[in-house]
Short mmCIF file of C-alpha atoms in Angstrom, two decimals:
data_model
loop_
_atom_site.label_atom_id
_atom_site.label_comp_id
_atom_site.label_asym_id
_atom_site.label_seq_id
_atom_site.Cartn_x
_atom_site.Cartn_y
_atom_site.Cartn_z
CA MET A 1 12.99 15.31 33.61
CA LYS A 2 11.05 17.91 31.76
CA LYS A 3 14.10 19.55 30.36
CA GLN A 4 15.55 16.22 29.15
CA ASN A 5 12.30 15.26 27.38
CA GLN A 6 11.71 18.58 25.80
CA HIS A 7 15.18 19.19 24.41
CA ALA A 8 16.72 15.80 23.77
CA SER A 9 13.93 13.27 23.01
CA ARG A 10 13.00 11.81 19.54
CA TYR A 11 10.07 9.54 18.83
CA TYR A 12 9.45 6.81 16.27
CA LEU A 13 5.71 6.35 15.41
CA LEU A 14 4.37 3.33 13.56
CA THR A 15 0.72 3.35 12.43
CA LEU A 16 -1.32 0.23 11.78
CA GLY A 17 -4.87 -0.15 10.74
CA CYS A 18 -7.52 2.21 9.33
CA PRO A 19 -7.67 5.89 8.41
CA LYS A 20 -8.98 6.69 11.89
CA ASN A 21 -5.72 5.52 13.28
CA THR A 22 -3.87 7.59 10.76
CA VAL A 23 -5.72 10.70 11.98
CA ASP A 24 -4.92 9.88 15.62
CA SER A 25 -1.28 9.36 14.74
CA GLU A 26 -1.02 12.68 12.97
CA GLY A 27 -2.56 14.29 16.07
CA MET A 28 -0.05 12.60 18.44
CA ALA A 29 2.85 13.68 16.08
CA MET A 30 1.73 17.33 16.22
CA LEU A 31 1.21 17.25 20.03
CA LEU A 32 4.68 15.70 20.49
CA GLY A 33 6.18 18.27 18.20
CA GLU A 34 4.58 21.11 20.04
CA ALA A 35 6.08 19.68 23.24
CA GLY A 36 9.55 19.71 21.82
CA TYR A 37 9.87 16.09 20.63
CA HIS A 38 11.23 15.36 17.17
CA GLY A 39 10.20 12.53 14.86
CA THR A 40 12.55 10.08 13.28
CA ALA A 41 12.01 7.16 10.79
CA VAL A 42 14.76 5.13 12.44
CA PRO A 43 13.77 3.25 15.57
CA GLU A 44 17.36 3.02 16.78
CA ASP A 45 17.56 6.85 16.85
CA ALA A 46 14.34 7.24 18.92
CA ASP A 47 14.04 7.69 22.72
CA VAL A 48 10.35 6.75 22.57
CA LEU A 49 8.88 4.01 20.33
CA ILE A 50 5.15 4.26 19.66
CA VAL A 51 3.00 1.69 17.84
CA ASN A 52 -0.58 2.89 17.08
CA THR A 53 -2.11 -0.63 17.03
CA CYS A 54 -5.15 -2.14 15.38
CA GLY A 55 -7.35 -4.57 17.21
CA PHE A 56 -10.39 -4.87 14.94
CA LEU A 57 -9.68 -8.54 13.93
CA ALA A 58 -7.55 -11.33 15.31
CA ALA A 59 -5.21 -10.99 12.33
CA ALA A 60 -4.77 -7.24 13.16
CA GLU A 61 -3.94 -8.08 16.70
CA GLU A 62 -1.25 -10.51 15.55
CA GLU A 63 0.17 -7.91 13.22
CA SER A 64 0.30 -5.38 16.15
CA LEU A 65 1.97 -7.85 18.48
CA ALA A 66 4.52 -8.73 15.81
CA ALA A 67 5.46 -5.01 15.36
CA LEU A 68 5.72 -4.50 19.16
CA ARG A 69 7.90 -7.64 19.54
CA GLU A 70 10.19 -6.48 16.87
CA LEU A 71 10.70 -3.03 18.46
CA ALA A 72 10.92 -4.59 21.97
CA ASP A 73 13.64 -7.01 20.90
CA GLY A 74 15.72 -4.12 19.59
CA LYS A 75 15.23 -1.78 22.55
CA ARG A 76 18.34 -0.31 23.97
CA GLN A 77 18.80 1.06 27.50
CA GLY A 78 16.77 4.15 28.05
CA GLN A 79 14.28 3.55 25.22
CA ALA A 80 10.47 3.47 26.07
CA LEU A 81 7.95 1.51 24.06
CA ILE A 82 4.28 2.52 24.05
CA ALA A 83 1.35 0.47 22.66
CA ALA A 84 -1.31 2.94 21.61
CA GLY A 85 -4.63 2.50 19.79
CA CYS A 86 -7.34 -0.12 19.56
CA MET A 87 -5.46 -3.20 20.68
CA ALA A 88 -4.13 -1.35 23.69
CA GLN A 89 -7.71 -0.63 24.72
CA ARG A 90 -9.11 -4.02 23.83
CA ALA A 91 -6.29 -6.32 24.92
CA GLY A 92 -3.82 -4.30 27.00
CA GLU A 93 -3.23 -7.19 29.47
CA ARG A 94 -2.33 -9.48 26.58
CA ILE A 95 0.12 -6.98 25.19
CA VAL A 96 1.94 -6.62 28.53
CA ARG A 97 1.90 -10.40 29.01
CA GLU A 98 3.24 -11.28 25.51
CA VAL A 99 5.52 -8.30 24.97
CA PRO A 100 7.05 -7.52 28.35
CA GLY A 101 9.24 -4.81 26.78
CA VAL A 102 6.15 -2.55 26.54
CA ASP A 103 6.46 0.32 28.94
CA GLY A 104 3.08 2.07 28.50
CA LEU A 105 -0.41 1.66 27.15
CA LEU A 106 -2.50 4.39 25.55
CA SER A 107 -6.13 3.91 24.70
CA THR A 108 -7.47 4.83 21.29
CA ARG A 109 -9.85 7.14 23.14
CA ARG A 110 -7.02 9.00 24.89
CA TRP A 111 -4.46 9.57 22.15
CA MET A 112 -4.45 13.29 22.94
CA GLU A 113 -2.72 12.41 26.26
CA ILE A 114 0.47 11.11 24.55
CA VAL A 115 2.69 13.89 25.88
CA PRO A 116 1.97 13.26 29.61
CA LEU A 117 2.43 9.59 29.08
CA VAL A 118 5.78 10.01 27.38
CA ARG A 119 6.88 12.37 30.05
CA GLY A 120 5.98 9.78 32.72
CA LEU A 121 8.09 7.05 31.19
CA ARG A 122 11.72 6.28 31.81
CA GLY A 123 11.91 3.29 29.50
CA GLY A 124 14.30 0.52 29.75
CA LYS A 125 14.67 -3.12 28.81
CA GLU A 126 12.45 -4.68 31.47
CA GLY A 127 9.21 -2.85 30.72
CA ARG A 128 6.95 -1.32 33.51
CA ARG A 129 4.13 -2.17 35.80
CA PHE A 130 0.80 -2.42 33.97
CA GLU A 131 -1.13 -0.17 36.29
CA ARG A 132 1.24 2.74 36.59
CA TYR A 133 1.76 3.38 32.89
CA THR A 134 -1.72 2.87 31.56
CA LEU A 135 -4.11 5.46 30.14
CA LEU A 136 -7.20 3.47 29.03
CA GLY A 137 -10.82 4.07 28.86
CA ASP A 138 -12.40 7.46 28.21
CA PRO A 139 -10.48 10.79 28.58
CA GLU A 140 -11.29 13.10 31.45
CA HIS A 141 -11.41 16.06 29.03
CA PRO A 142 -12.51 15.14 25.48
CA LEU A 143 -10.81 16.95 22.63
CA LEU A 144 -13.17 19.71 21.53
CA ASP A 145 -10.75 21.85 19.64
CA PRO A 146 -9.61 21.15 16.08
CA THR A 147 -7.27 18.12 16.04
CA PRO A 148 -3.61 19.21 15.71
CA ARG A 149 -2.52 18.01 12.33
CA PRO A 150 0.74 18.11 10.25
CA PRO A 151 1.01 19.76 6.80
CA VAL A 152 -1.11 18.06 4.22
CA LEU A 153 0.70 15.70 1.89
CA ALA A 154 -0.47 14.53 -1.57
CA GLY A 155 -3.32 16.91 -1.52
CA SER A 156 -5.70 14.78 0.61
CA ALA A 157 -6.57 14.62 4.26
CA TYR A 158 -8.87 12.56 6.47
CA LEU A 159 -11.10 14.50 8.86
CA LYS A 160 -12.57 12.50 11.77
CA ILE A 161 -15.93 13.87 12.73
CA SER A 162 -16.83 11.51 15.61
CA ASP A 163 -15.62 8.54 17.46
CA GLY A 164 -17.28 5.45 18.91
CA CYS A 165 -20.27 3.62 17.63
CA ASN A 166 -23.82 2.89 18.87
CA ALA A 167 -24.58 0.07 16.33
CA PRO A 168 -24.98 -3.33 17.89
CA CYS A 169 -23.50 -5.45 15.04
CA ALA A 170 -23.17 -9.00 16.17
CA PHE A 171 -19.73 -9.49 14.58
CA CYS A 172 -18.03 -6.30 15.57
CA ALA A 173 -15.79 -5.47 18.49
CA ILE A 174 -15.51 -1.79 17.82
CA PRO A 175 -18.12 -0.51 20.38
CA GLY A 176 -16.18 -2.25 23.09
CA ILE A 177 -12.96 -0.71 21.87
CA LYS A 178 -14.10 2.77 20.92
CA GLY A 179 -17.05 3.24 23.26
CA LYS A 180 -20.35 4.97 22.46
CA LEU A 181 -20.76 7.61 19.77
CA ARG A 182 -19.02 10.91 20.65
CA SER A 183 -19.54 13.59 18.01
CA ARG A 184 -17.20 16.53 17.67
CA PRO A 185 -18.71 20.02 17.77
CA GLN A 186 -19.49 21.36 14.38
CA ASP A 187 -17.45 24.49 14.66
CA ALA A 188 -14.36 22.39 15.58
CA VAL A 189 -14.80 20.22 12.49
CA VAL A 190 -15.18 23.25 10.21
CA ALA A 191 -12.16 24.93 11.77
CA GLU A 192 -10.12 21.78 11.12
CA ALA A 193 -11.31 21.64 7.56
CA GLN A 194 -10.25 25.25 7.02
CA ALA A 195 -6.82 24.52 8.44
CA LEU A 196 -6.38 21.39 6.29
CA VAL A 197 -7.25 23.32 3.10
CA ALA A 198 -4.99 26.13 4.08
CA GLY A 199 -2.31 23.51 4.57
CA GLY A 200 -2.62 22.19 1.04
CA ALA A 201 -5.58 19.83 0.99
CA HIS A 202 -7.68 19.66 -2.18
CA GLU A 203 -9.65 16.77 -0.89
CA ILE A 204 -11.17 16.25 2.59
CA ILE A 205 -12.40 12.76 3.48
CA LEU A 206 -14.97 12.59 6.27
CA ILE A 207 -14.51 9.51 8.44
CA ALA A 208 -15.86 7.98 11.62
CA GLN A 209 -17.08 4.62 12.79
CA ASP A 210 -20.45 5.72 11.39
CA THR A 211 -20.46 9.12 9.69
CA THR A 212 -24.12 9.13 9.08
CA ASP A 213 -24.77 8.98 12.87
CA TYR A 214 -22.91 12.22 13.44
CA GLY A 215 -24.65 14.53 15.91
CA ARG A 216 -27.08 12.01 17.30
CA ASP A 217 -25.48 12.26 20.77
CA LEU A 218 -25.78 16.02 20.50
CA GLY A 219 -29.57 15.95 19.92
CA GLN A 220 -29.40 16.08 16.10
CA ALA A 221 -31.33 13.20 14.51
CA ASP A 222 -29.74 13.90 11.08
CA GLY A 223 -26.63 15.98 11.71
CA LEU A 224 -24.37 14.98 8.92
CA PRO A 225 -26.05 16.94 6.06
CA GLY A 226 -25.79 20.17 8.13
CA LEU A 227 -22.16 19.49 8.97
CA MET A 228 -21.27 18.89 5.27
CA GLN A 229 -23.08 22.07 4.27
CA ALA A 230 -21.26 23.94 6.97
CA ILE A 231 -17.95 22.66 5.63
CA LEU A 232 -18.91 23.59 2.05
CA ASP A 233 -20.00 27.09 3.11
CA GLY A 234 -16.98 27.65 5.42
CA VAL A 235 -14.28 26.25 3.13
CA PRO A 236 -14.98 27.67 -0.35
CA GLU A 237 -11.54 26.77 -1.58
CA LEU A 238 -12.16 23.06 -1.08
CA ARG A 239 -12.14 20.97 -4.32
CA TRP A 240 -13.44 17.62 -3.13
CA LEU A 241 -15.48 16.49 -0.11
CA ARG A 242 -15.68 12.73 0.16
CA LEU A 243 -17.86 10.66 2.52
CA MET A 244 -16.95 7.25 3.88
CA TYR A 245 -18.23 4.78 6.44
CA ALA A 246 -21.95 5.47 6.00
CA TYR A 247 -24.49 3.29 7.74
CA PRO A 248 -27.29 1.97 5.45
CA GLY A 249 -30.12 2.84 7.78
CA HIS A 250 -28.97 6.42 8.23
CA VAL A 251 -28.70 7.71 4.63
CA SER A 252 -31.42 10.35 4.50
CA GLN A 253 -33.00 12.21 1.63
CA ARG A 254 -31.46 15.42 3.08
CA LEU A 255 -28.04 13.87 2.88
CA ILE A 256 -28.69 12.92 -0.79
CA ASP A 257 -29.86 16.52 -1.56
CA VAL A 258 -26.64 17.97 -0.02
CA MET A 259 -24.44 15.55 -2.03
CA ALA A 260 -26.24 16.35 -5.25
CA SER A 261 -26.50 20.13 -4.82
CA ASP A 262 -22.80 20.98 -4.69
CA PRO A 263 -20.28 19.78 -7.28
CA ARG A 264 -17.49 19.77 -4.79
CA VAL A 265 -19.06 16.78 -3.08
CA CYS A 266 -17.73 13.62 -4.65
CA HIS A 267 -20.43 11.47 -6.17
CA TYR A 268 -19.07 8.55 -4.20
CA LEU A 269 -20.26 6.78 -1.12
CA ASP A 270 -18.60 4.12 1.00
CA ILE A 271 -21.53 2.28 2.63
CA PRO A 272 -20.59 -1.06 4.30
CA LEU A 273 -23.67 -3.35 3.97
CA GLN A 274 -21.99 -6.62 5.21
CA HIS A 275 -24.58 -8.88 3.44
CA GLY A 276 -27.42 -8.85 0.95
CA HIS A 277 -29.68 -11.53 2.37
CA PRO A 278 -32.28 -10.40 5.01
CA ALA A 279 -31.92 -13.47 7.22
CA VAL A 280 -28.15 -12.98 7.51
CA LEU A 281 -28.54 -9.31 8.15
CA ARG A 282 -30.94 -10.01 10.97
CA ARG A 283 -28.46 -12.36 12.56
CA MET A 284 -25.84 -9.61 12.21
CA PHE A 285 -28.22 -7.15 13.92
CA ARG A 286 -27.97 -4.97 10.83
CA PRO A 287 -30.74 -3.16 8.84
CA SER A 288 -32.42 -6.09 7.06
CA ASN A 289 -35.03 -4.44 4.79
CA VAL A 290 -33.32 -5.12 1.47
CA ASP A 291 -36.07 -3.38 -0.47
CA LYS A 292 -35.33 -0.18 1.58
CA LEU A 293 -31.64 -0.51 0.68
CA LEU A 294 -32.48 -0.91 -3.01
CA ASP A 295 -34.71 2.30 -2.74
CA THR A 296 -31.78 4.19 -1.23
CA PHE A 297 -29.43 3.19 -4.02
CA ALA A 298 -32.05 4.05 -6.62
CA ALA A 299 -32.64 7.46 -5.10
CA MET A 300 -28.99 8.29 -5.06
CA ARG A 301 -28.45 7.20 -8.64
CA THR A 302 -31.52 9.24 -9.69
CA ALA A 303 -30.02 12.35 -8.04
CA MET A 304 -26.50 11.57 -9.16
CA PRO A 305 -26.33 9.31 -12.24
CA ASP A 306 -22.54 9.22 -12.11
CA MET A 307 -22.56 7.93 -8.59
CA ALA A 308 -19.85 5.46 -7.49
CA PHE A 309 -20.57 3.06 -4.68
CA ARG A 310 -18.17 1.09 -2.52
CA SER A 311 -19.25 -1.50 0.05
CA THR A 312 -17.91 -4.38 2.12
CA PHE A 313 -19.39 -7.80 2.78
CA ILE A 314 -18.76 -10.69 5.15
CA VAL A 315 -19.07 -14.26 3.99
CA GLY A 316 -19.26 -17.27 6.30
CA LEU A 317 -21.18 -15.82 9.15
CA PRO A 318 -22.34 -18.68 11.40
CA GLY A 319 -25.36 -20.34 9.92
CA GLU A 320 -25.02 -18.85 6.48
CA THR A 321 -26.56 -21.28 4.12
CA ASP A 322 -25.82 -21.93 0.43
CA ALA A 323 -29.11 -20.17 -0.45
CA GLU A 324 -28.25 -17.16 1.72
CA PHE A 325 -24.87 -16.82 0.10
CA ASN A 326 -26.42 -17.10 -3.37
CA GLY A 327 -28.70 -14.34 -2.27
CA LEU A 328 -25.67 -12.17 -1.59
CA LEU A 329 -24.37 -12.94 -5.16
CA ALA A 330 -27.72 -11.94 -6.56
CA PHE A 331 -27.64 -8.75 -4.51
CA LEU A 332 -24.19 -7.82 -5.94
CA GLU A 333 -25.54 -8.42 -9.44
CA GLN A 334 -28.54 -6.26 -8.75
CA ILE A 335 -26.78 -3.31 -7.23
CA GLN A 336 -23.69 -3.29 -9.51
CA PHE A 337 -21.30 -1.78 -6.97
CA ASP A 338 -18.22 -0.07 -8.39
CA LYS A 339 -15.89 -1.24 -5.57
CA VAL A 340 -16.34 -4.06 -3.10
CA GLY A 341 -14.27 -5.62 -0.35
CA VAL A 342 -15.11 -9.14 0.84
CA PHE A 343 -13.96 -10.55 4.10
CA THR A 344 -14.36 -14.01 5.64
CA PHE A 345 -16.04 -14.04 9.02
CA SER A 346 -13.62 -13.86 11.92
CA PRO A 347 -15.04 -14.93 15.43
CA GLU A 348 -14.02 -11.96 17.64
CA PRO A 349 -13.95 -12.61 21.39
CA GLY A 350 -16.79 -10.89 23.23
CA THR A 351 -19.03 -10.51 20.23
CA PRO A 352 -22.34 -12.35 19.93
CA ALA A 353 -21.40 -13.85 16.54
CA ALA A 354 -18.37 -15.61 18.06
CA GLU A 355 -20.78 -17.65 20.29
CA MET A 356 -23.27 -18.46 17.53
CA PRO A 357 -23.82 -22.14 16.53
CA ASP A 358 -22.98 -23.59 13.10
CA GLN A 359 -19.63 -21.89 12.70
CA ALA A 360 -18.54 -22.29 9.09
CA PRO A 361 -15.37 -24.30 8.12
CA GLU A 362 -12.51 -22.21 6.80
CA ALA A 363 -12.71 -24.05 3.48
CA VAL A 364 -16.33 -23.05 3.12
CA LYS A 365 -15.54 -19.34 3.97
CA THR A 366 -12.63 -19.30 1.55
CA GLY A 367 -14.65 -20.83 -1.34
CA ARG A 368 -17.43 -18.19 -0.78
CA TYR A 369 -14.91 -15.41 -0.62
CA GLU A 370 -13.38 -16.50 -4.00
CA ARG A 371 -16.76 -16.76 -5.67
CA ALA A 372 -17.91 -13.37 -4.46
CA MET A 373 -14.59 -11.68 -5.49
CA ALA A 374 -14.73 -13.33 -8.89
CA LEU A 375 -18.20 -12.06 -9.51
CA GLN A 376 -17.34 -8.52 -8.30
CA GLN A 377 -14.21 -8.41 -10.44
CA ARG A 378 -16.44 -8.95 -13.52
CA ILE A 379 -18.83 -6.19 -12.30
CA SER A 380 -16.00 -3.80 -11.46
CA LEU A 381 -14.39 -4.35 -14.85
CA ALA A 382 -17.68 -3.50 -16.60
CA ARG A 383 -18.22 -0.43 -14.46
CA ASN A 384 -14.62 0.73 -15.27
CA GLN A 385 -14.98 0.04 -18.89
CA ALA A 386 -17.98 2.40 -18.92
CA GLN A 387 -15.63 5.19 -17.91
CA VAL A 388 -13.48 4.94 -21.06
CA GLY A 389 -13.85 8.19 -23.02
CA ARG A 390 -14.90 10.21 -19.98
CA VAL A 391 -12.84 13.28 -18.97
CA LEU A 392 -12.24 13.25 -15.20
CA ASP A 393 -10.32 15.46 -12.75
CA VAL A 394 -7.72 13.51 -10.81
CA LEU A 395 -5.66 14.08 -7.75
CA VAL A 396 -1.96 13.05 -8.10
CA GLU A 397 -0.64 10.67 -5.50
CA GLY A 398 2.75 9.75 -6.92
CA ASN A 399 5.03 9.06 -9.84
CA CYS A 400 6.80 5.79 -10.87
CA VAL A 401 9.28 4.71 -13.55
CA LEU A 402 9.09 1.45 -15.43
CA SER A 403 11.47 -1.31 -14.48
CA ASP A 404 13.30 -1.08 -17.81
CA GLY A 405 13.90 2.64 -17.23
CA LYS A 406 11.05 3.88 -19.42
CA GLY A 407 8.44 6.23 -18.13
CA PRO A 408 7.70 7.87 -15.76
CA VAL A 409 4.09 7.24 -15.13
CA THR A 410 1.76 9.21 -12.78
CA LEU A 411 -0.56 7.51 -10.27
CA ALA A 412 -3.72 9.46 -9.46
CA ARG A 413 -7.24 9.11 -8.26
CA SER A 414 -10.56 10.26 -9.61
CA TYR A 415 -13.69 11.06 -7.55
CA ARG A 416 -14.51 7.39 -7.95
CA ASP A 417 -11.52 6.28 -5.85
CA ALA A 418 -10.77 6.73 -2.13
CA PRO A 419 -7.19 6.43 -1.03
CA GLU A 420 -5.59 3.09 -0.38
CA VAL A 421 -8.81 0.99 -0.64
CA ASP A 422 -9.75 1.74 -4.18
CA GLY A 423 -8.05 1.86 -7.53
CA LEU A 424 -5.76 4.32 -9.32
CA VAL A 425 -5.65 6.20 -12.69
CA VAL A 426 -2.33 5.50 -14.43
CA ILE A 427 -1.16 8.32 -16.71
CA PRO A 428 1.98 8.37 -18.86
CA GLY A 429 4.34 11.23 -17.91
CA GLU A 430 5.03 12.94 -14.60
CA LEU A 431 2.67 15.25 -12.79
CA PRO A 432 3.23 17.16 -9.54
CA VAL A 433 2.31 15.12 -6.44
CA GLY A 434 -0.60 16.66 -4.55
CA GLY A 435 -1.80 18.57 -7.72
CA MET A 436 -4.89 18.02 -9.78
CA ALA A 437 -5.16 17.44 -13.50
CA ARG A 438 -7.80 16.71 -16.09
CA VAL A 439 -7.52 13.28 -17.68
CA ARG A 440 -9.25 11.36 -20.50
CA ILE A 441 -9.83 7.69 -19.61
CA THR A 442 -8.38 5.48 -22.28
CA GLY A 443 -8.47 2.00 -20.75
CA ALA A 444 -9.85 -0.07 -17.91
CA MET A 445 -8.91 -3.04 -15.77
CA GLU A 446 -10.86 -4.66 -12.89
CA TYR A 447 -9.72 -2.12 -10.24
CA ASP A 448 -7.82 0.65 -12.17
CA LEU A 449 -8.04 2.91 -15.15
CA MET A 450 -5.56 4.17 -17.69
CA GLY A 451 -5.69 7.76 -18.82
CA GLU A 452 -3.96 10.56 -20.71
CA ARG A 453 -3.74 14.18 -19.69
CA VAL A 454 -6.07 16.52 -21.50
CA VAL A 455 -3.95 19.28 -23.02
CA LYS A 456 -4.36 21.58 -26.00
CA GLN A 457 -2.24 19.32 -28.12
CA ARG A 458 -3.48 15.75 -27.88
CA VAL A 459 -1.00 13.29 -26.40
CA THR A 460 -1.01 10.04 -28.35
CA SER A 461 0.44 6.87 -26.93
CA ASN A 462 -0.41 3.21 -26.57
CA HIS A 463 -1.20 3.09 -22.85
CA TYR A 464 -1.89 -0.61 -22.90
CA SER A 465 1.78 -1.20 -23.55
CA LEU A 466 2.32 -0.35 -19.90
CA LEU A 467 0.73 -3.66 -19.05
CA ASN A 468 3.93 -5.47 -20.16
CA HIS A 469 6.06 -3.69 -17.68
CA SER A 470 6.55 -3.80 -13.89
CA ILE A 471 7.62 -0.64 -12.19
CA VAL A 472 9.89 0.57 -9.42
CA PRO A 473 9.40 3.63 -7.21
CA VAL A 474 11.16 6.91 -7.53
CA HIS A 475 11.39 9.44 -4.76
CA HIS A 476 8.47 11.57 -5.82
CA PHE A 477 5.86 10.14 -3.47
CA ALA A 478 4.24 12.02 -0.56
CA PRO A 479 5.52 10.47 2.64
CA GLY A 480 2.86 8.75 4.64
CA ARG A 481 0.38 8.43 1.81
CA VAL A 482 1.71 6.59 -1.16
CA THR A 483 5.22 5.20 -0.29
CA PRO A 484 4.16 2.18 1.80
CA ARG A 485 1.92 0.84 -0.87
CA THR A 486 3.12 1.93 -4.29
CA ALA A 487 5.78 -0.29 -5.67
CA ARG A 488 4.22 -3.69 -5.18
CA GLN A 489 0.68 -2.52 -5.64
CA VAL A 490 1.36 -0.99 -9.08
CA ARG A 491 3.61 -3.81 -10.16
CA LEU A 492 0.67 -6.18 -9.38
CA MET A 493 -1.71 -3.82 -11.05
CA LEU A 494 0.28 -3.40 -14.32
CA THR A 495 0.88 -7.13 -14.71
CA HIS A 496 -2.86 -7.68 -14.32
CA ASP A 497 -2.45 -9.72 -11.25
CA LEU A 498 -5.42 -8.23 -9.40
CA ARG A 499 -6.26 -10.71 -6.79
CA ARG A 500 -7.29 -8.38 -3.92
CA ALA A 501 -6.34 -11.01 -1.25
CA GLN A 502 -2.74 -11.03 -2.53
CA LEU A 503 -2.67 -7.23 -2.74
CA ASP A 504 -3.94 -6.95 0.83
CA GLU A 505 -1.25 -9.27 2.12
CA GLU A 506 1.41 -7.17 0.28
CA LEU A 507 0.02 -4.03 1.83
CA ARG A 508 -0.10 -5.53 5.34
CA THR A 509 3.53 -6.59 5.09
CA GLN A 510 4.67 -3.23 3.82
CA ARG A 511 2.64 -1.31 6.29
CA GLN A 512 4.15 -3.28 9.13
CA GLN A 513 7.66 -2.54 7.81
CA HIS A 514 7.31 1.04 6.53
CA GLN A 515 4.24 3.00 7.58
CA VAL A 516 5.48 5.68 9.94
CA VAL A 517 4.61 9.23 10.71
CA ASP A 518 8.02 10.79 10.03
CA LEU A 519 7.70 14.42 11.09
CA ALA A 520 10.34 16.61 12.64
CA TYR A 521 9.49 19.88 14.20
#
């Protein structure tokens, strides 16, 4: 059995969900490669089919089930199908019940055990017994060493510093899926950062369920600033260090000082607040001192005047009144976020909010979503227009050509934009994917910027003429980073159809169809 697996097996790996899943998939791909397995982008060519599922929301579970059903329906004799990730942990019995072709379940907490699970499977059309092929719960031996990772593509890499979450948010199922906070040792994180930069990363993005809670389980009350400083000291070649998934009650003055003291730290913070009215925040079991939140933002903007903020908000929480929703709108106006995602409340089984009285009708939630997004689009446009004339360094993600054959154009990000969730800088001409360039901003839209490369001889062109064209992709994208999202996203962007809900639906569809970790070793 061992000989057959090591010398003949190929795997197909489909990743759904957030960047944390992407990191886990990259780790699985490397472990499989080291064990002699080879990746393929074609399910029919694989001996093992793996779906790294998302189970954060009901819609994500349906997407995961749809992907599993599609693969199960096409299984040939001898193929094995594994459901890994968050939904496998949260709803493994449902997966086995609704997709009987699934042969194995692998918890999001135990992704590093993918090789023994694959070796224990024989596959087949009928599926396997739930108990025998299940690796759920916490691992017996947590991964303390640097996460094995593939070569860096497009110059950017996520770095997961912890897993699990101790926050008791009323609407969130993550603690039940991921478990309690488990921080990685600092030396392992720094070693992985060094390896990522040696492998081609200009940008490292720190991620976790709550990055600002890093180290608390290790006896460190404010461990993130020290970790960031250790990365900066230990990886002098790093160009950008970006921080995401900060918790509002955990942003310390020490963290602000570290961010402000080193120019390699992006003056950007993703800080999901979820609401702006104290009564709603209390029902969410979230930090509800709005004045303290305002002080935090003021302190960061004082230390870093060019700071860019991203946040997410939930509308339609049970009991949310018109006055409370209007308080959220006033909060958005007051803070002036650069980037915002708005979600309608989803009652997740097992969470306190799902059992709360006064559940809002879908029509009410949708109406509030549209009002909040319309307001934020106006704010985001003004924030982007303020960038016109600035010269910014950008990281190149891909190149496209216009649908009429003109072009190409380059798609890049500045320090103000995280991958996938934020906007792009669109630049005439073609620049190397994964490289960095200096760009003068020449135009702005709600989510995206137009720019021109700064060279000795000024390049002159009417960049707004690009708005009259749609574009099609060319094969200059970094696999696994840009390809699943680019063609439709940029077509929507350049025709000024910037409804985020529509874009998200496009991305969900394409991610289900195309997002694979396609690595052969």
